[in-house]
XYZ file of C-alpha atoms in Angstrom:
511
model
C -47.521 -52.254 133.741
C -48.465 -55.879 135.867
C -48.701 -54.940 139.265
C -50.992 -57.719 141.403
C -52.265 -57.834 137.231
C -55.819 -59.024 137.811
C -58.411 -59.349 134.069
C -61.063 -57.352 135.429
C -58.824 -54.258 136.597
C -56.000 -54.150 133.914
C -56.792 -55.955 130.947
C -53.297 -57.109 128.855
C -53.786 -55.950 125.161
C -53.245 -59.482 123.870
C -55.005 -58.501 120.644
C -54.318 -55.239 119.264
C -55.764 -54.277 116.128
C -52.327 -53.396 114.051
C -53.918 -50.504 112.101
C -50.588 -50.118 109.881
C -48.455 -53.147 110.904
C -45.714 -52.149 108.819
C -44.966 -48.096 110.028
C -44.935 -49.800 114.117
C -42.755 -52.657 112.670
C -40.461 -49.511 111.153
C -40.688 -47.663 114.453
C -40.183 -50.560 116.905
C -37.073 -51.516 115.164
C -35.737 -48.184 114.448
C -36.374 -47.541 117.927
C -34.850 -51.151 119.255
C -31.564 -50.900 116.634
C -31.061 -47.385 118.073
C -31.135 -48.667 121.856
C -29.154 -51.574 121.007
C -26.666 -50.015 118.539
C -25.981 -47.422 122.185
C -25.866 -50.670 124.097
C -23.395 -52.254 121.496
C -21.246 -49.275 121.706
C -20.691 -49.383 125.547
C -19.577 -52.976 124.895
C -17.528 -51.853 122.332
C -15.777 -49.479 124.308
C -15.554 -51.858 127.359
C -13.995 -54.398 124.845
C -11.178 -51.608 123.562
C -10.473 -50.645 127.273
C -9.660 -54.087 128.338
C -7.954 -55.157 125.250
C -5.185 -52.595 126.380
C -5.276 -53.769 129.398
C -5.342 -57.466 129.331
C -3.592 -60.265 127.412
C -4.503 -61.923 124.104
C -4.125 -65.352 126.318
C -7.195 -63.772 129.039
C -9.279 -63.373 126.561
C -8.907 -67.180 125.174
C -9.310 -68.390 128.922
C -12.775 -66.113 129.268
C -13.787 -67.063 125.463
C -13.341 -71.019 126.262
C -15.550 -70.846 130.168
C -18.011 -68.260 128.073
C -18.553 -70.921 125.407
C -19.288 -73.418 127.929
C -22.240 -71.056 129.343
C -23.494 -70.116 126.450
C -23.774 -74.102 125.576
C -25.418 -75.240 128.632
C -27.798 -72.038 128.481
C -28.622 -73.240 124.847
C -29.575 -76.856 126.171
C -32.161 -75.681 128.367
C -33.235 -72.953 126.051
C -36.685 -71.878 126.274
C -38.012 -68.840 124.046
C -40.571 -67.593 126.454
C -40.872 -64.516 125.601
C -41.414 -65.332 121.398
C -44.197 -68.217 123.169
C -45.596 -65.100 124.735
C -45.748 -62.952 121.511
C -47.013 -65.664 119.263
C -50.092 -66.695 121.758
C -52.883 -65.064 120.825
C -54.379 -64.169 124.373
C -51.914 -63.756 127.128
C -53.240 -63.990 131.480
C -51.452 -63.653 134.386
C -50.857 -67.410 134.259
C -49.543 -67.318 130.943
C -46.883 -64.811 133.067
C -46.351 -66.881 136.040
C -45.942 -70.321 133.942
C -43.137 -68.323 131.712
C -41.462 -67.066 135.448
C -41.520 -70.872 136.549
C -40.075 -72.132 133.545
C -37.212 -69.654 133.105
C -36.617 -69.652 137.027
C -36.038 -73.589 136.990
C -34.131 -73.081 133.763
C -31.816 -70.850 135.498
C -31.415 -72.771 138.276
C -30.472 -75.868 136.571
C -27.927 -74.219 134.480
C -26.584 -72.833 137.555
C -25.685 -76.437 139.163
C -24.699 -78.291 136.317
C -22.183 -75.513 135.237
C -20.928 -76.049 138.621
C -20.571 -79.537 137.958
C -18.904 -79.863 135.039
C -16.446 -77.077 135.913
C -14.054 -79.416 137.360
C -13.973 -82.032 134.964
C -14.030 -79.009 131.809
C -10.520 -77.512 133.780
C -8.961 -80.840 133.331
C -10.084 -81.462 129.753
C -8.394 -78.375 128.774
C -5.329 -78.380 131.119
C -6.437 -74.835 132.540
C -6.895 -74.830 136.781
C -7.971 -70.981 135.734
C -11.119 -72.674 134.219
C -12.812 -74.117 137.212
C -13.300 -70.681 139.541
C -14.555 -68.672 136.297
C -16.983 -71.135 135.477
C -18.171 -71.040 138.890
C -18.579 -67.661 139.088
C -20.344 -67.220 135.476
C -22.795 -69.671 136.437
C -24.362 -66.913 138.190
C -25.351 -64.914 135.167
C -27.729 -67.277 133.977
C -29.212 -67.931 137.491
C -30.220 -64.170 137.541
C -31.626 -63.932 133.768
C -34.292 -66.764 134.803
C -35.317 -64.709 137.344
C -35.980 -61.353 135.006
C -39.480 -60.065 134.721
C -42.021 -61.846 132.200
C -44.204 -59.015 132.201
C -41.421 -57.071 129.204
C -42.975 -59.715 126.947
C -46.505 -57.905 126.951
C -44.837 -54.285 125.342
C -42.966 -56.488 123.048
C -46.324 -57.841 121.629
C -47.218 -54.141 120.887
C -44.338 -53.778 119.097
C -42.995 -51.564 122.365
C -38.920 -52.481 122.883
C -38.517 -48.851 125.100
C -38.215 -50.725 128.255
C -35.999 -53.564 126.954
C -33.807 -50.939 125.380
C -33.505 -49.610 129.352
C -32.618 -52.618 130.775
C -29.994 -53.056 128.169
C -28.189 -50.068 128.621
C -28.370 -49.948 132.528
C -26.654 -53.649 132.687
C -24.097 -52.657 129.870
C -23.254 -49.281 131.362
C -23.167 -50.667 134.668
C -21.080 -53.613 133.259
C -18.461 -51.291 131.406
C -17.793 -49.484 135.082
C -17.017 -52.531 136.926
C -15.005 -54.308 134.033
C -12.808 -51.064 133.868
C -12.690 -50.902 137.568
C -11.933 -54.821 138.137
C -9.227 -54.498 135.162
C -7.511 -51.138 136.441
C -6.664 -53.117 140.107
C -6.337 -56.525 139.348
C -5.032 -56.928 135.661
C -7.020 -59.929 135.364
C -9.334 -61.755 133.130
C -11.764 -61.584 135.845
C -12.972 -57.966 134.813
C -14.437 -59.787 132.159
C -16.391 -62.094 134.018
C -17.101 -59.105 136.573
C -18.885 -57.518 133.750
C -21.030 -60.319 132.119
C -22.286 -60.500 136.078
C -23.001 -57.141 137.198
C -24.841 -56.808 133.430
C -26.999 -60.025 134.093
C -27.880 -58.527 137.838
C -28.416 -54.764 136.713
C -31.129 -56.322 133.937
C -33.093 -58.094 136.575
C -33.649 -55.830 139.034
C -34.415 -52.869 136.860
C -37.025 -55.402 134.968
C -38.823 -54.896 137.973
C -38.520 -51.502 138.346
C -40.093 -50.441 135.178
C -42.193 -53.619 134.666
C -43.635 -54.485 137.935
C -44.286 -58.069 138.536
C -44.952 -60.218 141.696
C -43.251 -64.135 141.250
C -45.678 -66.675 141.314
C -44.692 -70.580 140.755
C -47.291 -72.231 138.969
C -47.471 -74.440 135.483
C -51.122 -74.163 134.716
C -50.659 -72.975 131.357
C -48.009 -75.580 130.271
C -49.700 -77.007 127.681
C -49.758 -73.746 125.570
C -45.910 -73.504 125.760
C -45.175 -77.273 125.116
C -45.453 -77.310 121.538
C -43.878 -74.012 120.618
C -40.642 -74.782 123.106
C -40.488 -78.259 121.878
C -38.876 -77.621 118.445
C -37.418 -74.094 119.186
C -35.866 -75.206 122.385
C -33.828 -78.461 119.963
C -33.129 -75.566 117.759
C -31.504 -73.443 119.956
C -29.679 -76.105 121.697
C -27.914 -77.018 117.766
C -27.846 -73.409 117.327
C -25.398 -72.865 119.822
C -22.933 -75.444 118.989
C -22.868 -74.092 115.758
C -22.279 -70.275 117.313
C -19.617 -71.559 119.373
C -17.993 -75.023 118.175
C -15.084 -72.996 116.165
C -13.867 -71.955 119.866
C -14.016 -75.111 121.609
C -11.883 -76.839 118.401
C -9.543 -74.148 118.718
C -9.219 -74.874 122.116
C -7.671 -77.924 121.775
C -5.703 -77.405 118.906
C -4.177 -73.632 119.065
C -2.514 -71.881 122.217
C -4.300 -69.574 124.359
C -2.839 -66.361 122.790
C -4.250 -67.432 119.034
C -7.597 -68.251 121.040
C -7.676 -64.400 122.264
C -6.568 -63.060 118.208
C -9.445 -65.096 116.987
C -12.019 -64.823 119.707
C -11.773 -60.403 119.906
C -11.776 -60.599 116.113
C -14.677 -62.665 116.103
C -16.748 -60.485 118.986
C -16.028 -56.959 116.927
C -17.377 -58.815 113.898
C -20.476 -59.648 116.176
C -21.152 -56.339 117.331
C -23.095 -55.286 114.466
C -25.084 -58.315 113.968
C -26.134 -57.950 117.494
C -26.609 -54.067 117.334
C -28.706 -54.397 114.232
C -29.700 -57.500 113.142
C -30.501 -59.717 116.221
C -33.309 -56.657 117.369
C -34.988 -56.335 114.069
C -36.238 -59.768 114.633
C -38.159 -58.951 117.429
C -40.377 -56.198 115.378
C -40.627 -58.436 112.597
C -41.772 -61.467 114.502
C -45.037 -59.406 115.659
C -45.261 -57.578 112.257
C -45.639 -60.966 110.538
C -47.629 -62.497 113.143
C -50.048 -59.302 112.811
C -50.060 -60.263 108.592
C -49.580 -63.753 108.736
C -53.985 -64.036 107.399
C -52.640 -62.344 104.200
C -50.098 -63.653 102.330
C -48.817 -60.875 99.855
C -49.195 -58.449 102.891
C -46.891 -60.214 104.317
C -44.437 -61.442 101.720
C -43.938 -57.741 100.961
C -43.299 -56.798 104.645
C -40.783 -59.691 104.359
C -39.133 -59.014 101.531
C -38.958 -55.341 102.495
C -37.525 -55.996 105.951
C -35.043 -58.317 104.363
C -33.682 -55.780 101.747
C -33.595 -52.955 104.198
C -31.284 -54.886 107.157
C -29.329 -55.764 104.141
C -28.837 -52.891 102.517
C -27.795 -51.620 106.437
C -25.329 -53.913 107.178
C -23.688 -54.271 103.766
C -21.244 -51.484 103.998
C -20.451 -52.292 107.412
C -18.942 -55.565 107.097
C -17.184 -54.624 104.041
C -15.911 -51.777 106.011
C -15.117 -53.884 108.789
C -12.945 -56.004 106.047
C -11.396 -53.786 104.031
C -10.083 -51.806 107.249
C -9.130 -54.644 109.933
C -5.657 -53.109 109.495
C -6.468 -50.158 110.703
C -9.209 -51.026 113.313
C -6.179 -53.145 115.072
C -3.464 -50.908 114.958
C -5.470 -47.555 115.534
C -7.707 -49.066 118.192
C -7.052 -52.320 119.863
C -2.550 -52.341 119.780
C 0.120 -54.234 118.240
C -0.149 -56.995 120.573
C -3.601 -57.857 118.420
C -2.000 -58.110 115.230
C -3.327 -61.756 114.162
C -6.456 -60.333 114.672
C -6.274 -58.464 111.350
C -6.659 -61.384 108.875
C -9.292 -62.986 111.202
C -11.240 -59.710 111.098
C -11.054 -59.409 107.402
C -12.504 -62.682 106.705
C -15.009 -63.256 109.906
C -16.667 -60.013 108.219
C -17.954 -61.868 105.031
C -20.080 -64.769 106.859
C -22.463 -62.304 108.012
C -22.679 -60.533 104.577
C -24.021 -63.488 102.987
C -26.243 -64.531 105.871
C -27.910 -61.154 104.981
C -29.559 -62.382 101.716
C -31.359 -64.510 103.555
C -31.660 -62.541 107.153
C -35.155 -62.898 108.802
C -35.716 -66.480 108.140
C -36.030 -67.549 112.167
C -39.153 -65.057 112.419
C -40.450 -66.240 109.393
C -40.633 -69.923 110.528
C -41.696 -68.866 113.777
C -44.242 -66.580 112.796
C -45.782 -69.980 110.757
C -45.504 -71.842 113.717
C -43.736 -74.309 111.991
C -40.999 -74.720 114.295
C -39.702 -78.170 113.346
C -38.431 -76.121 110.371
C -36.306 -74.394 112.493
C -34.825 -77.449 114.658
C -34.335 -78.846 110.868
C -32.371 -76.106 109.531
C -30.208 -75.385 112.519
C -29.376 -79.403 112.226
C -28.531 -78.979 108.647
C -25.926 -76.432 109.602
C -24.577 -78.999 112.200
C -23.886 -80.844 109.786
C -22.373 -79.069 107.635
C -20.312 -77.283 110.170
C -18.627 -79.975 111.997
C -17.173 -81.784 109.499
C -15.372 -78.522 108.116
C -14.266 -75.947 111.062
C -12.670 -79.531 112.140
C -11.025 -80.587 109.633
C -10.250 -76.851 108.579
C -8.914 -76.150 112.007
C -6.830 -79.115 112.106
C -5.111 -78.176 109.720
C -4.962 -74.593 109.446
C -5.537 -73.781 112.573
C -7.804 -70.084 113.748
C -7.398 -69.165 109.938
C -8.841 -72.561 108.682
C -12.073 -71.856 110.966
C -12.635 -68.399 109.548
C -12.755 -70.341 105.857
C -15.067 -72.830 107.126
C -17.152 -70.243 108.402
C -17.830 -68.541 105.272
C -18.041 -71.936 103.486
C -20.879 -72.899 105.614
C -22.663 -69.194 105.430
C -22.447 -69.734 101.672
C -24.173 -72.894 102.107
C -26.654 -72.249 104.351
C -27.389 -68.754 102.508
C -28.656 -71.961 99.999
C -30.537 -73.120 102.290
C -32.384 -70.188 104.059
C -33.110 -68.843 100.523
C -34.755 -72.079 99.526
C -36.612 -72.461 102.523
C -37.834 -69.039 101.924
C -38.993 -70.165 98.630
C -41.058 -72.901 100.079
C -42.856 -70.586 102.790
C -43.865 -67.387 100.953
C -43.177 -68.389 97.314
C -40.149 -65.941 96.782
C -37.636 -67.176 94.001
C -33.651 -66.775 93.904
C -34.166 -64.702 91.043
C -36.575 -62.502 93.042
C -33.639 -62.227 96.154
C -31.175 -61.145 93.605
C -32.938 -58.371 91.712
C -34.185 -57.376 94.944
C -30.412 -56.465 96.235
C -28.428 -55.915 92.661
C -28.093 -51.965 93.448
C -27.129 -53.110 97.248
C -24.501 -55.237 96.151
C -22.916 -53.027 93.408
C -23.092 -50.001 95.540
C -20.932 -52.218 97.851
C -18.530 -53.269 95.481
C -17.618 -49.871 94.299
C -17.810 -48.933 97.945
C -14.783 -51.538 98.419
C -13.530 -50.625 95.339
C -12.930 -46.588 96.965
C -11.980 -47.955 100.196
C -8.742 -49.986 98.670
C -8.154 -47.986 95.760
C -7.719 -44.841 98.134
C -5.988 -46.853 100.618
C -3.398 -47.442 98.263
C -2.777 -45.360 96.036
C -3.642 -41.295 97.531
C -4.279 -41.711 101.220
C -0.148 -41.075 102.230
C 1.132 -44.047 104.880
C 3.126 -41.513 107.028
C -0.409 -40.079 108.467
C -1.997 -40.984 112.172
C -3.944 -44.279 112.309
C -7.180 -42.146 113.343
C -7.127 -39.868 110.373
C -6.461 -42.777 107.708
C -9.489 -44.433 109.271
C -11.783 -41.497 109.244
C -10.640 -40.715 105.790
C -11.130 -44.197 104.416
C -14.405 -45.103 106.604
C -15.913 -42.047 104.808
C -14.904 -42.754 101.679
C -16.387 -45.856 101.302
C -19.778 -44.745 103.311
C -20.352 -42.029 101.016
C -19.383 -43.403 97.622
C -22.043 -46.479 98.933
C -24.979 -44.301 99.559
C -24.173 -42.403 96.294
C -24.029 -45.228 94.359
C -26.941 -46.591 95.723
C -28.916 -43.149 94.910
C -27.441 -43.189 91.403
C -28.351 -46.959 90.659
C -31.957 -46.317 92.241
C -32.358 -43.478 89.544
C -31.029 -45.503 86.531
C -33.363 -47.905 87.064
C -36.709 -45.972 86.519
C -36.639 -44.487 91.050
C -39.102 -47.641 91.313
C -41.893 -46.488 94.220
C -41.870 -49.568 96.138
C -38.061 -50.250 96.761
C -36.321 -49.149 99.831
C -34.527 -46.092 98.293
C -37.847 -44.534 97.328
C -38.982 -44.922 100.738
C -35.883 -43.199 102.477
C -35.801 -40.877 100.228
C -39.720 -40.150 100.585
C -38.676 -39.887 104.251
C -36.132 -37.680 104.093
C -37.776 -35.229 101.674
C -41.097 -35.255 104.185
C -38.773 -34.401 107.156
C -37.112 -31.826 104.987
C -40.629 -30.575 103.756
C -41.699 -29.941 107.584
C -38.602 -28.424 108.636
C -38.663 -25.982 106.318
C -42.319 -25.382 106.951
C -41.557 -24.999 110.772
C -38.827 -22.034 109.292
């Protein structure tokens, strides 16, 4: 921990020697997807409760103010903690210049929010719009102000504490955005909650990693560079993430905003349970194997084909059952959130051939790359959720949104090629027996659906029944594809299944 952290008396372990780089890359993000997929699931639950007992039309107001604070954030983005894992020696300055930085980040997000929350309310005819951007502003304000010290465990590939904070400030979140919706009926249980979650993560930063503030820059100059690029990337990055919400804010009424906007955060849930922690782990891994290049093209392409091969059958899932997911769990008043569902699911599917590609770049340090392919998708994306949302409306922004994943799946996979020297053809074979194990997955899922499951049977049970289906048809295809094609040592079967048959081996041992 950094308590009064002085060199002599508590030395930070800014260079650990990374014995086996990939089994603590496997066990950090394990660890971290486990935490966060617990975290996930409080918001999840949180989301259900108030979907019952709020309006489609709250949830477009919240969506709209929520965009603009994610936006703003995004401007004055700074990655401090990544800075702090990629440096190769970290001090107690490098510590107090991150606290500076992210404290006068917050605080500058904090007033111009309130600025522009007056002039936003008018631009999109809502008076509701100027109190809850007011009130949001807050959230950011307290992130800046979160502990640096968490960025010290991360470099060791420890996420425990992180994991903490996460669940105190959802759980805590979850009980006031119940409480807040229960008495007031209002869309301000969801702002309660994105609040209390912010404040609960700062002050239990402290508790469990002690750090006393100190304002100083002194170590600016080994931040400049790295925040230069990432922070333009981040800012382009977030337009992209939320410009399909602030089109449809113009052009579709509040209610349609609320279908598309709950769709579109249930879809999210599992990139953000599983997906947006691995890259933390893999940052460090690569950073750790970035002095030997097959080392760490094979942790790359391993990570790659293992988050894939993860999140695969839950997006098709997540598809192939909207249906049910709205009527069984969210109410009949969601029911245009069904097709957006369906189709908000694929984007992230093919974004998953090509998942990792922000820690790669980083982990090169060749962060223009990053500003450059974030701009490329700002370019792409413009031009088509607008014109597709003109015209079509929400369901015209959930085709451009897989248009431009398809594209910038293009993209990633070329740039990918460039870095580490890994070919399309090389991506494909890698994830053939992923992607055929999902198509018969999909295949069981609609064929049962249709044609044994009987209609006259409880939401719940058709879900459970079909949810299974589809899982366990996936892992057997998988299995049965794995062993057609020569049980190859190396490929991510062989090493779950060498896994599970050593965990098996000592259990039975231990009998």
């Amino acid at each position: 921990m950094i308590n009064n952290l002085e060199p002599e008396n508590a030395p930070i372990p800014e260079q650990e020697t990374f014995t086996n780089v990939g089994a603590k890359a496997a066990r950090g993000a394990a660890f971290l997807v486990g935490a966060k997929l617990l975290g996930r699931f409080l918001d999840f639950v949180s989301l259900v409760v108030l979907t019952h007992l709020l309006l489609p039309a709250d949830f477009g107001v919240v969506s709209l103010a929520m965009s603009v604070i994610y936006l703003t954030e995004a401007i004055f983005e700074l990655p401090l903690s990544q800075a702090l894992v990629v440096l190769e020696t970290i001090d107690k300055d490098h510590l107090d210049t991150a606290f500076t930085l992210s404290f006068l980040r917050g605080s500058i997000i904090c007033v111009l929010v309130f600025l522009i929350s007056l002039p936003f309310s008018i631009l999109y005819h809502d008076s509701r719009l100027f109190p809850l951007l007011m009130a949001l502003s807050l959230a950011p304000a307290l992130r800046g102000m979160q502990s640096p010290g968490l960025a010290l465990y991360a470099k060791r590939l420890d996420f425990s504490r992180e994991c903490i904070i996460d669940f105190l400030g959802k759980f805590g979140a979850l009980i006031v955005a119940v409480f807040v919706a229960i008495t007031t009926r209002s869309y301000w249980a969801v702002a309660a909650a994105t609040i209390t979650s912010t404040a609960f993560g700062m002050i239990v930063s402290y508790v469990i990693s002690p750090y006393k503030p100190h304002f100083t820059l002194s170590r600016w100059s080994d931040f400049r560079n790295f925040l230069g690029w990432s922070s333009g990337g981040q800012i382009i990055s977030a337009i992209n993430w939320q410009y399909d919400r602030l089109i449809l804010g113009r052009l579709v009424p509040p209610q349609t905003l609320g279908a598309f906007s709950i769709a579109s955060d249930l879809v999210g849930i599992p990139s953000q349970a599983i997906i947006a922690p691995l890259s933390r782990p893999l940052l460090s891994a690569l950073v750790a194997r970035r002095d030997n290049l097959d080392h760490f093209r094979n942790l790359y392409q391993l990570s790659n084909a293992s988050v894939f091969m993860i999140i695969l059958p839950i997006f098709i899932e997540m598809s192939a059952l909207s249906s049910e997911i709205v009527h069984t769990i969210l109410g009949p008043k969601w029911e245009k959130s069904i097709t957006y569902i369906s189709l908000l699911a694929i984007p992230p599917i093919l974004a998953g051939l090509a998942e990792g590609i922000s820690a790669l770049v980083m982990a090169f340090k060749k962060n223009h790359l990053y500003m450059r392919l974030n701009s490329l998708e700002f370019a792409f994306k413009i031009p088509i959720v607008t014109s597709a949302s003109y015209f079509f409306g929400a369901l015209g922004a959930c085709w451009a949104r897989i248009c431009v994943a398809f594209i910038m799946m293009l993209v990633y996979l070329s740039t990918t090629k460039t870095l580490i020297k890994v070919s399309y053809g090389e991506v494909f074979f890698q994830n053939w027996r992923t992607c055929l194990a999902g198509i018969l997955s999909w295949l069981s899922i609609e064929s049962t659906k249709w044609y044994l499951l009987p209609s006259s049977w409880p939401g719940i049970i058709k879900l459970f029944i079909l949810g299974s289906t589809g899982l366990i048809v996936y892992v057997l295809a998988l299995l049965a594809l794995w062993a057609l094609n020569g049980k190859k040592p190396g490929s991510v079967e062989a090493r779950v299944v060498g896994i599970c048959m050593s965990k098996l081996g000592r259990n039975r041992a231990l009998i």
